[in-house]
mmCIF file of C-alpha atoms and ligand atoms in Angstrom:
data_model
loop_
_atom_site.group_PDB
_atom_site.id
_atom_site.type_symbol
_atom_site.label_atom_id
_atom_site.label_comp_id
_atom_site.label_asym_id
_atom_site.label_seq_id
_atom_site.Cartn_x
_atom_site.Cartn_y
_atom_site.Cartn_z
ATOM 1 C CA MET P 59 40.747 38.316 -20.767
ATOM 2 C CA LYS P 60 44.303 38.717 -19.589
ATOM 3 C CA GLU P 61 46.994 38.863 -22.237
ATOM 4 C CA ARG P 62 48.891 36.137 -20.389
ATOM 5 C CA TYR P 63 46.209 33.533 -21.180
ATOM 6 C CA SER P 64 44.925 34.970 -24.466
ATOM 7 C CA ARG P 65 46.129 32.111 -26.708
ATOM 8 C CA GLN P 66 44.862 29.443 -24.360
ATOM 9 C CA ALA P 67 41.448 31.111 -24.058
ATOM 10 C CA LEU P 68 41.273 31.344 -27.858
ATOM 11 C CA PHE P 69 41.361 27.561 -27.940
ATOM 12 C CA LYS P 70 37.641 26.769 -28.198
ATOM 13 C CA PRO P 71 37.327 23.833 -25.758
ATOM 14 C CA ILE P 72 38.772 26.091 -23.041
ATOM 15 C CA GLY P 73 37.508 29.577 -23.916
ATOM 16 C CA LYS P 74 37.061 32.398 -21.402
ATOM 17 C CA THR P 75 34.774 30.308 -19.207
ATOM 18 C CA GLY P 76 37.298 27.466 -19.047
ATOM 19 C CA GLN P 77 40.120 29.884 -18.315
ATOM 20 C CA LYS P 78 38.171 31.266 -15.362
ATOM 21 C CA LYS P 79 37.663 27.724 -14.032
ATOM 22 C CA ILE P 80 41.384 27.011 -14.433
ATOM 23 C CA SER P 81 42.289 30.132 -12.471
ATOM 24 C CA GLU P 82 39.947 29.085 -9.653
ATOM 25 C CA SER P 83 41.299 25.566 -9.356
ATOM 26 C CA HIS P 84 43.764 23.852 -7.045
ATOM 27 C CA VAL P 85 45.955 21.013 -8.279
ATOM 28 C CA MET P 86 48.163 18.842 -6.111
ATOM 29 C CA ILE P 87 51.292 17.406 -7.701
ATOM 30 C CA LEU P 88 52.776 14.555 -5.745
ATOM 31 C CA GLY P 89 56.493 14.337 -6.495
ATOM 32 C CA CYS P 90 58.691 17.139 -7.798
ATOM 33 C CA GLY P 91 61.180 15.334 -9.996
ATOM 34 C CA ALA P 92 61.013 15.016 -13.769
ATOM 35 C CA LEU P 93 57.226 14.529 -14.078
ATOM 36 C CA GLY P 94 56.480 16.915 -11.227
ATOM 37 C CA THR P 95 58.496 19.896 -12.437
ATOM 38 C CA ALA P 96 57.228 19.606 -16.020
ATOM 39 C CA ASN P 97 53.578 19.258 -14.963
ATOM 40 C CA ALA P 98 53.979 22.141 -12.518
ATOM 41 C CA ALA P 99 55.594 24.345 -15.176
ATOM 42 C CA ASN P 100 52.751 23.654 -17.631
ATOM 43 C CA LEU P 101 50.001 24.229 -15.076
ATOM 44 C CA ALA P 102 51.611 27.403 -13.695
ATOM 45 C CA ARG P 103 51.822 28.847 -17.197
ATOM 46 C CA ALA P 104 48.240 27.735 -17.868
ATOM 47 C CA GLY P 105 47.155 29.797 -14.855
ATOM 48 C CA VAL P 106 46.016 27.155 -12.365
ATOM 49 C CA GLY P 107 45.203 29.331 -9.342
ATOM 50 C CA LYS P 108 46.867 27.193 -6.712
ATOM 51 C CA LEU P 109 49.466 24.444 -6.933
ATOM 52 C CA THR P 110 50.509 22.252 -4.037
ATOM 53 C CA ILE P 111 53.795 20.518 -4.757
ATOM 54 C CA ILE P 112 55.180 17.805 -2.505
ATOM 55 C CA ASP P 113 58.577 16.106 -2.448
ATOM 56 C CA ARG P 114 61.071 14.736 0.090
ATOM 57 C CA ASP P 115 64.282 15.183 -1.874
ATOM 58 C CA TYR P 116 66.810 17.887 -2.762
ATOM 59 C CA VAL P 117 68.327 18.802 -6.129
ATOM 60 C CA GLU P 118 71.368 16.824 -7.340
ATOM 61 C CA ARG P 119 73.335 17.230 -10.571
ATOM 62 C CA SER P 120 72.043 13.893 -11.899
ATOM 63 C CA ASN P 121 68.526 15.460 -11.925
ATOM 64 C CA LEU P 122 69.332 18.354 -14.248
ATOM 65 C CA GLN P 123 69.179 16.417 -17.528
ATOM 66 C CA ARG P 124 65.395 16.005 -17.223
ATOM 67 C CA GLN P 125 64.014 17.933 -14.222
ATOM 68 C CA GLN P 126 63.260 21.137 -15.996
ATOM 69 C CA LEU P 127 62.792 23.710 -13.239
ATOM 70 C CA PHE P 128 66.188 23.192 -11.627
ATOM 71 C CA THR P 129 69.505 24.909 -12.288
ATOM 72 C CA ASP P 130 73.116 24.035 -11.651
ATOM 73 C CA LYS P 131 73.070 26.484 -8.736
ATOM 74 C CA ASP P 132 70.184 24.577 -7.111
ATOM 75 C CA ALA P 133 72.274 21.394 -7.286
ATOM 76 C CA GLU P 134 75.334 23.140 -5.918
ATOM 77 C CA ASN P 135 73.330 24.555 -3.009
ATOM 78 C CA GLN P 136 71.420 21.268 -2.475
ATOM 79 C CA VAL P 137 68.124 23.119 -2.356
ATOM 80 C CA PRO P 138 65.047 20.994 -1.568
ATOM 81 C CA LYS P 139 63.241 20.313 -4.847
ATOM 82 C CA VAL P 140 59.937 21.944 -3.915
ATOM 83 C CA ILE P 141 61.697 25.117 -2.706
ATOM 84 C CA ALA P 142 63.703 25.432 -5.935
ATOM 85 C CA ALA P 143 60.569 24.689 -8.000
ATOM 86 C CA LYS P 144 58.416 27.236 -6.144
ATOM 87 C CA GLU P 145 60.929 29.994 -6.827
ATOM 88 C CA LYS P 146 60.923 29.272 -10.586
ATOM 89 C CA LEU P 147 57.151 28.827 -10.809
ATOM 90 C CA GLU P 148 56.527 32.168 -9.094
ATOM 91 C CA ALA P 149 59.009 33.826 -11.446
ATOM 92 C CA VAL P 150 57.084 32.392 -14.424
ATOM 93 C CA ASN P 151 53.659 33.353 -13.086
ATOM 94 C CA PRO P 152 53.434 35.646 -10.036
ATOM 95 C CA GLU P 153 49.620 35.550 -10.219
ATOM 96 C CA ILE P 154 49.327 32.027 -8.851
ATOM 97 C CA GLU P 155 49.845 30.572 -5.393
ATOM 98 C CA VAL P 156 52.411 27.811 -4.928
ATOM 99 C CA ASN P 157 52.302 25.771 -1.758
ATOM 100 C CA ALA P 158 55.619 23.895 -1.394
ATOM 101 C CA LEU P 159 55.801 21.009 1.089
ATOM 102 C CA ILE P 160 59.001 19.146 1.961
ATOM 103 C CA LEU P 161 57.277 15.977 2.979
ATOM 104 C CA ASP P 162 58.025 12.294 2.914
ATOM 105 C CA VAL P 163 54.558 11.011 2.077
ATOM 106 C CA THR P 164 53.648 7.652 3.481
ATOM 107 C CA GLY P 165 49.905 7.652 4.159
ATOM 108 C CA GLU P 166 47.005 9.414 5.778
ATOM 109 C CA GLU P 167 49.025 12.465 6.803
ATOM 110 C CA LEU P 168 48.397 13.750 3.299
ATOM 111 C CA ALA P 169 44.632 13.911 3.909
ATOM 112 C CA PRO P 170 44.545 17.439 5.425
ATOM 113 C CA TYR P 171 46.318 18.811 2.344
ATOM 114 C CA LEU P 172 43.641 17.344 0.048
ATOM 115 C CA LYS P 173 41.068 19.853 1.307
ATOM 116 C CA ASP P 174 39.816 22.006 -1.622
ATOM 117 C CA VAL P 175 42.075 20.150 -4.098
ATOM 118 C CA ASP P 176 40.349 19.562 -7.471
ATOM 119 C CA LEU P 177 42.660 16.913 -8.808
ATOM 120 C CA VAL P 178 45.916 15.136 -8.050
ATOM 121 C CA ILE P 179 48.729 14.483 -10.497
ATOM 122 C CA ASP P 180 50.924 11.469 -9.893
ATOM 123 C CA ALA P 181 54.560 12.436 -10.338
ATOM 124 C CA THR P 182 56.071 9.936 -7.925
ATOM 125 C CA ASP P 183 58.728 7.413 -8.773
ATOM 126 C CA ASN P 184 57.577 4.291 -6.976
ATOM 127 C CA PHE P 185 54.555 2.054 -6.675
ATOM 128 C CA ASP P 186 54.463 1.927 -2.865
ATOM 129 C CA ILE P 187 53.484 5.596 -2.745
ATOM 130 C CA ARG P 188 51.198 5.212 -5.761
ATOM 131 C CA PHE P 189 49.150 2.528 -4.002
ATOM 132 C CA VAL P 190 48.815 4.714 -0.909
ATOM 133 C CA MET P 191 47.656 7.544 -3.183
ATOM 134 C CA ASN P 192 45.313 5.193 -5.030
ATOM 135 C CA ASP P 193 43.506 4.466 -1.761
ATOM 136 C CA LEU P 194 43.603 8.037 -0.552
ATOM 137 C CA ILE P 195 42.049 9.551 -3.664
ATOM 138 C CA HIS P 196 39.317 6.906 -3.748
ATOM 139 C CA LYS P 197 38.526 7.589 -0.113
ATOM 140 C CA HIS P 198 38.368 11.335 -0.805
ATOM 141 C CA LYS P 199 36.764 10.918 -4.264
ATOM 142 C CA LEU P 200 39.308 12.969 -6.181
ATOM 143 C CA PRO P 201 40.382 12.412 -9.766
ATOM 144 C CA TRP P 202 44.054 11.637 -10.261
ATOM 145 C CA ILE P 203 46.233 11.227 -13.274
ATOM 146 C CA PHE P 204 48.697 8.383 -13.100
ATOM 147 C CA GLY P 205 51.993 8.746 -14.972
ATOM 148 C CA SER P 206 55.268 6.854 -15.026
ATOM 149 C CA CYS P 207 58.321 6.706 -17.231
ATOM 150 C CA VAL P 208 61.630 4.890 -17.418
ATOM 151 C CA GLY P 209 64.209 4.567 -20.208
ATOM 152 C CA SER P 210 62.407 5.653 -23.382
ATOM 153 C CA THR P 211 59.019 4.334 -22.250
ATOM 154 C CA GLY P 212 56.091 5.791 -20.396
ATOM 155 C CA MET P 213 52.437 5.341 -19.532
ATOM 156 C CA SER P 214 49.536 7.361 -18.246
ATOM 157 C CA TYR P 215 45.938 6.805 -17.203
ATOM 158 C CA THR P 216 43.236 9.054 -15.812
ATOM 159 C CA ILE P 217 41.463 7.629 -12.790
ATOM 160 C CA LEU P 218 37.996 8.836 -11.805
ATOM 161 C CA PRO P 219 36.814 7.345 -8.496
ATOM 162 C CA GLY P 220 33.479 5.579 -8.883
ATOM 163 C CA GLU P 221 33.807 5.386 -12.671
ATOM 164 C CA THR P 222 37.091 4.016 -13.964
ATOM 165 C CA PRO P 223 39.097 1.078 -12.667
ATOM 166 C CA CYS P 224 41.736 2.098 -10.131
ATOM 167 C CA LEU P 225 45.495 1.666 -10.353
ATOM 168 C CA ALA P 226 45.388 -1.687 -8.539
ATOM 169 C CA CYS P 227 42.752 -3.009 -10.987
ATOM 170 C CA ILE P 228 44.732 -1.968 -14.053
ATOM 171 C CA LEU P 229 48.111 -3.087 -12.841
ATOM 172 C CA ASP P 230 46.704 -6.472 -12.026
ATOM 173 C CA THR P 231 46.330 -6.993 -15.745
ATOM 174 C CA THR P 232 49.391 -5.094 -16.945
ATOM 175 C CA THR P 233 52.866 -6.339 -16.201
ATOM 176 C CA LEU P 234 55.030 -4.130 -14.063
ATOM 177 C CA SER P 235 58.748 -4.214 -14.503
ATOM 178 C CA GLY P 236 60.973 -3.407 -11.552
ATOM 179 C CA ALA P 237 63.040 -1.028 -13.670
ATOM 180 C CA THR P 238 63.616 2.472 -12.304
ATOM 181 C CA CYS P 239 65.329 5.617 -13.636
ATOM 182 C CA ASP P 240 68.163 4.883 -11.268
ATOM 183 C CA SER P 241 68.756 1.385 -12.635
ATOM 184 C CA VAL P 242 68.185 1.679 -16.405
ATOM 185 C CA GLY P 243 68.297 5.447 -16.963
ATOM 186 C CA ILE P 244 65.833 7.744 -18.670
ATOM 187 C CA ILE P 245 65.708 10.208 -21.551
ATOM 188 C CA ALA P 246 63.949 13.548 -21.184
ATOM 189 C CA PRO P 247 61.503 13.146 -24.114
ATOM 190 C CA ALA P 248 59.931 10.126 -22.382
ATOM 191 C CA VAL P 249 59.176 12.422 -19.456
ATOM 192 C CA GLN P 250 57.747 15.124 -21.685
ATOM 193 C CA MET P 251 55.498 12.686 -23.524
ATOM 194 C CA VAL P 252 53.955 11.448 -20.270
ATOM 195 C CA VAL P 253 53.611 15.025 -19.048
ATOM 196 C CA ALA P 254 51.892 16.092 -22.283
ATOM 197 C CA HIS P 255 49.274 13.391 -21.651
ATOM 198 C CA GLN P 256 48.925 14.298 -17.963
ATOM 199 C CA THR P 257 48.638 18.065 -18.445
ATOM 200 C CA ALA P 258 46.162 17.727 -21.318
ATOM 201 C CA GLU P 259 43.937 15.477 -19.203
ATOM 202 C CA ALA P 260 44.284 17.882 -16.262
ATOM 203 C CA LEU P 261 43.097 20.813 -18.379
ATOM 204 C CA LYS P 262 40.111 18.785 -19.657
ATOM 205 C CA LEU P 263 39.146 17.924 -16.084
ATOM 206 C CA LEU P 264 39.604 21.476 -14.809
ATOM 207 C CA VAL P 265 37.364 22.993 -17.487
ATOM 208 C CA GLY P 266 34.833 20.172 -17.009
ATOM 209 C CA ASP P 267 35.149 18.635 -20.478
ATOM 210 C CA VAL P 268 34.897 15.046 -19.225
ATOM 211 C CA ASN P 269 33.677 13.731 -22.581
ATOM 212 C CA SER P 270 37.079 14.501 -24.059
ATOM 213 C CA LEU P 271 39.045 12.471 -21.513
ATOM 214 C CA ARG P 272 41.137 9.706 -23.058
ATOM 215 C CA THR P 273 39.580 6.745 -21.126
ATOM 216 C CA LYS P 274 42.329 4.361 -22.300
ATOM 217 C CA LEU P 275 45.718 3.533 -20.808
ATOM 218 C CA VAL P 276 48.385 5.016 -23.054
ATOM 219 C CA MET P 277 51.769 3.275 -23.325
ATOM 220 C CA PHE P 278 54.653 4.178 -25.582
ATOM 221 C CA ASP P 279 58.311 3.625 -26.347
ATOM 222 C CA LEU P 280 59.866 6.615 -28.106
ATOM 223 C CA TRP P 281 63.015 4.688 -29.031
ATOM 224 C CA THR P 282 61.367 1.685 -30.659
ATOM 225 C CA ASN P 283 58.416 3.749 -31.937
ATOM 226 C CA GLN P 284 55.635 1.801 -30.298
ATOM 227 C CA TYR P 285 52.381 3.414 -29.270
ATOM 228 C CA GLN P 286 49.503 1.632 -27.629
ATOM 229 C CA MET P 287 46.101 2.649 -26.325
ATOM 230 C CA ILE P 288 44.738 -0.083 -24.111
ATOM 231 C CA LYS P 289 41.087 -0.360 -23.198
ATOM 232 C CA VAL P 290 41.041 -1.154 -19.497
ATOM 233 C CA ASP P 291 37.459 -0.434 -18.387
ATOM 234 C CA ARG P 292 36.750 -4.153 -18.027
ATOM 235 C CA ALA P 293 39.614 -4.430 -15.527
ATOM 236 C CA LYS P 294 37.440 -2.807 -12.839
ATOM 237 C CA LYS P 295 36.630 -5.386 -10.188
ATOM 238 C CA ALA P 296 33.649 -5.110 -7.849
ATOM 239 C CA SER P 297 35.735 -6.920 -5.229
ATOM 240 C CA CYS P 298 38.658 -4.486 -5.468
ATOM 241 C CA PRO P 299 39.624 -3.331 -1.939
ATOM 242 C CA SER P 300 40.450 0.149 -3.270
ATOM 243 C CA CYS P 301 37.676 0.949 -5.773
ATOM 244 C CA GLY P 302 35.145 -1.892 -5.345
ATOM 245 C CA VAL P 303 31.724 -1.950 -3.655
ATOM 246 C CA ASP P 304 33.072 -2.427 -0.138
ATOM 247 C CA PRO P 305 36.480 -0.742 -0.037
ATOM 248 C CA SER P 306 38.888 -1.325 2.848
ATOM 249 C CA TYR P 307 41.727 0.865 1.489
ATOM 250 C CA PRO P 308 44.444 -1.642 2.411
ATOM 251 C CA ALA P 309 47.376 0.704 1.753
ATOM 252 C CA LEU P 310 46.022 3.105 4.391
ATOM 253 C CA SER P 311 45.143 0.558 7.038
ATOM 254 C CA TYR P 312 48.662 -0.513 7.888
ATOM 255 C CA ASP P 313 51.632 1.680 8.619
ATOM 256 C CA THR P 314 53.684 1.845 5.442
ATOM 257 C CA ARG P 315 56.206 4.033 7.218
ATOM 258 C CA THR P 316 59.254 1.877 7.805
ATOM 259 C CA LYS P 317 61.988 3.556 9.753
ATOM 260 C CA THR P 318 64.702 2.594 7.327
ATOM 261 C CA GLU P 319 64.322 2.175 3.596
ATOM 262 C CA VAL P 320 66.785 1.375 0.804
ATOM 263 C CA LEU P 321 66.177 3.742 -2.122
ATOM 264 C CA CYS P 322 66.027 1.501 -5.136
ATOM 265 C CA GLY P 323 68.985 1.775 -7.502
ATOM 266 C CA ARG P 324 70.502 4.780 -5.736
ATOM 267 C CA ASN P 325 72.977 3.158 -3.347
ATOM 268 C CA THR P 326 71.240 5.241 -0.683
ATOM 269 C CA VAL P 327 69.358 4.472 2.496
ATOM 270 C CA GLN P 328 66.702 6.778 3.949
ATOM 271 C CA ILE P 329 66.262 6.891 7.715
ATOM 272 C CA ARG P 330 63.170 8.411 9.306
ATOM 273 C CA ALA P 331 63.193 9.721 12.858
ATOM 274 C CA ASN P 332 60.560 11.883 14.465
ATOM 275 C CA ARG P 333 62.683 14.568 16.073
ATOM 276 C CA HIS P 334 63.610 18.164 15.555
ATOM 277 C CA ILE P 335 67.225 18.880 14.696
ATOM 278 C CA VAL P 336 68.826 22.301 14.965
ATOM 279 C CA LEU P 337 70.994 22.117 11.863
ATOM 280 C CA GLU P 338 73.442 24.858 12.906
ATOM 281 C CA GLU P 339 74.137 23.045 16.163
ATOM 282 C CA LEU P 340 74.681 19.730 14.447
ATOM 283 C CA ALA P 341 76.913 21.421 11.878
ATOM 284 C CA SER P 342 79.211 22.895 14.501
ATOM 285 C CA ARG P 343 79.491 19.474 16.127
ATOM 286 C CA LEU P 344 80.284 17.691 12.844
ATOM 287 C CA GLU P 345 82.396 20.236 10.983
ATOM 288 C CA LYS P 346 85.700 18.684 12.026
ATOM 289 C CA LEU P 347 84.709 15.327 10.505
ATOM 290 C CA GLY P 348 84.571 16.335 6.849
ATOM 291 C CA SER P 349 83.414 18.963 4.371
ATOM 292 C CA ILE P 350 79.996 20.212 5.325
ATOM 293 C CA HIS P 351 77.214 22.191 3.641
ATOM 294 C CA VAL P 352 74.251 23.681 5.507
ATOM 295 C CA ASN P 353 71.222 25.562 4.234
ATOM 296 C CA LYS P 354 67.882 26.428 5.852
ATOM 297 C CA PHE P 355 66.500 22.965 5.192
ATOM 298 C CA LEU P 356 69.303 20.416 5.409
ATOM 299 C CA LEU P 357 72.866 19.615 6.314
ATOM 300 C CA SER P 358 75.147 17.594 4.070
ATOM 301 C CA LEU P 359 78.416 16.028 5.192
ATOM 302 C CA HIS P 360 81.097 14.084 3.323
ATOM 303 C CA TYR P 361 82.065 11.424 5.809
ATOM 304 C CA GLY P 362 84.620 8.890 4.612
ATOM 305 C CA ASP P 363 83.069 7.084 1.634
ATOM 306 C CA TYR P 364 79.595 8.326 2.528
ATOM 307 C CA ARG P 365 77.616 11.483 2.079
ATOM 308 C CA VAL P 366 75.109 12.050 4.831
ATOM 309 C CA VAL P 367 72.206 14.467 4.383
ATOM 310 C CA VAL P 368 70.135 15.339 7.457
ATOM 311 C CA PHE P 369 66.852 17.317 7.335
ATOM 312 C CA SER P 370 65.564 19.388 10.259
ATOM 313 C CA ASP P 371 62.762 16.848 10.908
ATOM 314 C CA GLY P 372 65.374 14.189 11.703
ATOM 315 C CA ARG P 373 65.112 12.386 8.376
ATOM 316 C CA ALA P 374 68.382 11.494 6.667
ATOM 317 C CA PHE P 375 69.776 10.098 3.447
ATOM 318 C CA ILE P 376 72.947 8.032 3.773
ATOM 319 C CA HIS P 377 74.452 7.994 0.273
ATOM 320 C CA GLY P 378 77.118 5.396 -0.491
ATOM 321 C CA THR P 379 75.519 2.300 0.996
ATOM 322 C CA SER P 380 72.603 -0.045 0.447
ATOM 323 C CA SER P 381 72.967 -1.646 3.856
ATOM 324 C CA MET P 382 70.330 -0.591 6.358
ATOM 325 C CA GLU P 383 72.474 -1.711 9.261
ATOM 326 C CA GLU P 384 75.492 0.262 8.089
ATOM 327 C CA ALA P 385 73.325 3.337 7.468
ATOM 328 C CA ARG P 386 71.742 3.162 10.923
ATOM 329 C CA LYS P 387 75.202 2.903 12.506
ATOM 330 C CA ILE P 388 76.401 6.011 10.693
ATOM 331 C CA TYR P 389 73.212 7.910 11.598
ATOM 332 C CA TYR P 390 73.604 7.197 15.308
ATOM 333 C CA GLN P 391 77.329 7.960 15.228
ATOM 334 C CA LEU P 392 76.763 11.359 13.663
ATOM 335 C CA VAL P 393 73.314 12.526 14.711
ATOM 336 C CA GLY P 394 73.054 10.581 17.958
HETATM 337 ZN ZN1 ZN I 402 40.340 -1.142 -8.184
#
């Protein structure tokens, strides 16, 4: 057994056999923010053979307090999150493969990447994407580990298609607040607590120790010291369109891809456009308008009260507004 994994393999429920299974497995982590980087760091160190990490965003200074793979330099250079994460993960463990995708996930286009994936970890920050994922993993019969956190609170649940209730079933019975990290803030230990639950469940699944899975929804508040384990198996509904007897996967059947979207709590609008942009060309056209930063993946321009970030696939963030109309106007003025 390799020295690198010696302490983990000494742990009886994993052992040498479990370690071998871990090294042969492929985990997809959807989202590369606070939950994503911490899960990825744990699983890379644990020796998961292949990690696919997916995110649409780039590193900003406001991320650094809790998104553990990023550095001040990454924020300064506005490096896409998955690119910055891949570099750190490979430095930690050069024996594993890291597949980094800058991708704005909205639906079925994720399906090809699910091939040979053993499990999916939810590290997204919104329920629209989670419901798309909920349908996708039931359609492809893959386990996934739900996790969310905001403020000092968090929750996690392990979903096994065909056995446990799905996210839609559980959330029907649990109240969802509209709070996000960008509206009420977040402390790093809330992230780490959710990640501890997610990574532990991932390791159990990867070594095949299904009897040790938690089976209950865990909820906590680290500030007010509340811990709850909620039995949710009776929430599973036979009529559920995602996990029931005759699924229609509603989140996949309509196009969730809106062209323009206000990013909740961030005073930012995202614009999607299916076009290829040569960033250097655009930069030379825009450089007289304001201070500009270009890297291999994106261009960022300070333009009056706004900051406009354009990716090479035509997608853009307009920071400094929550008005879709205003954002679209700026996009067409600058990008054309
Ligand atoms: Zn369901």
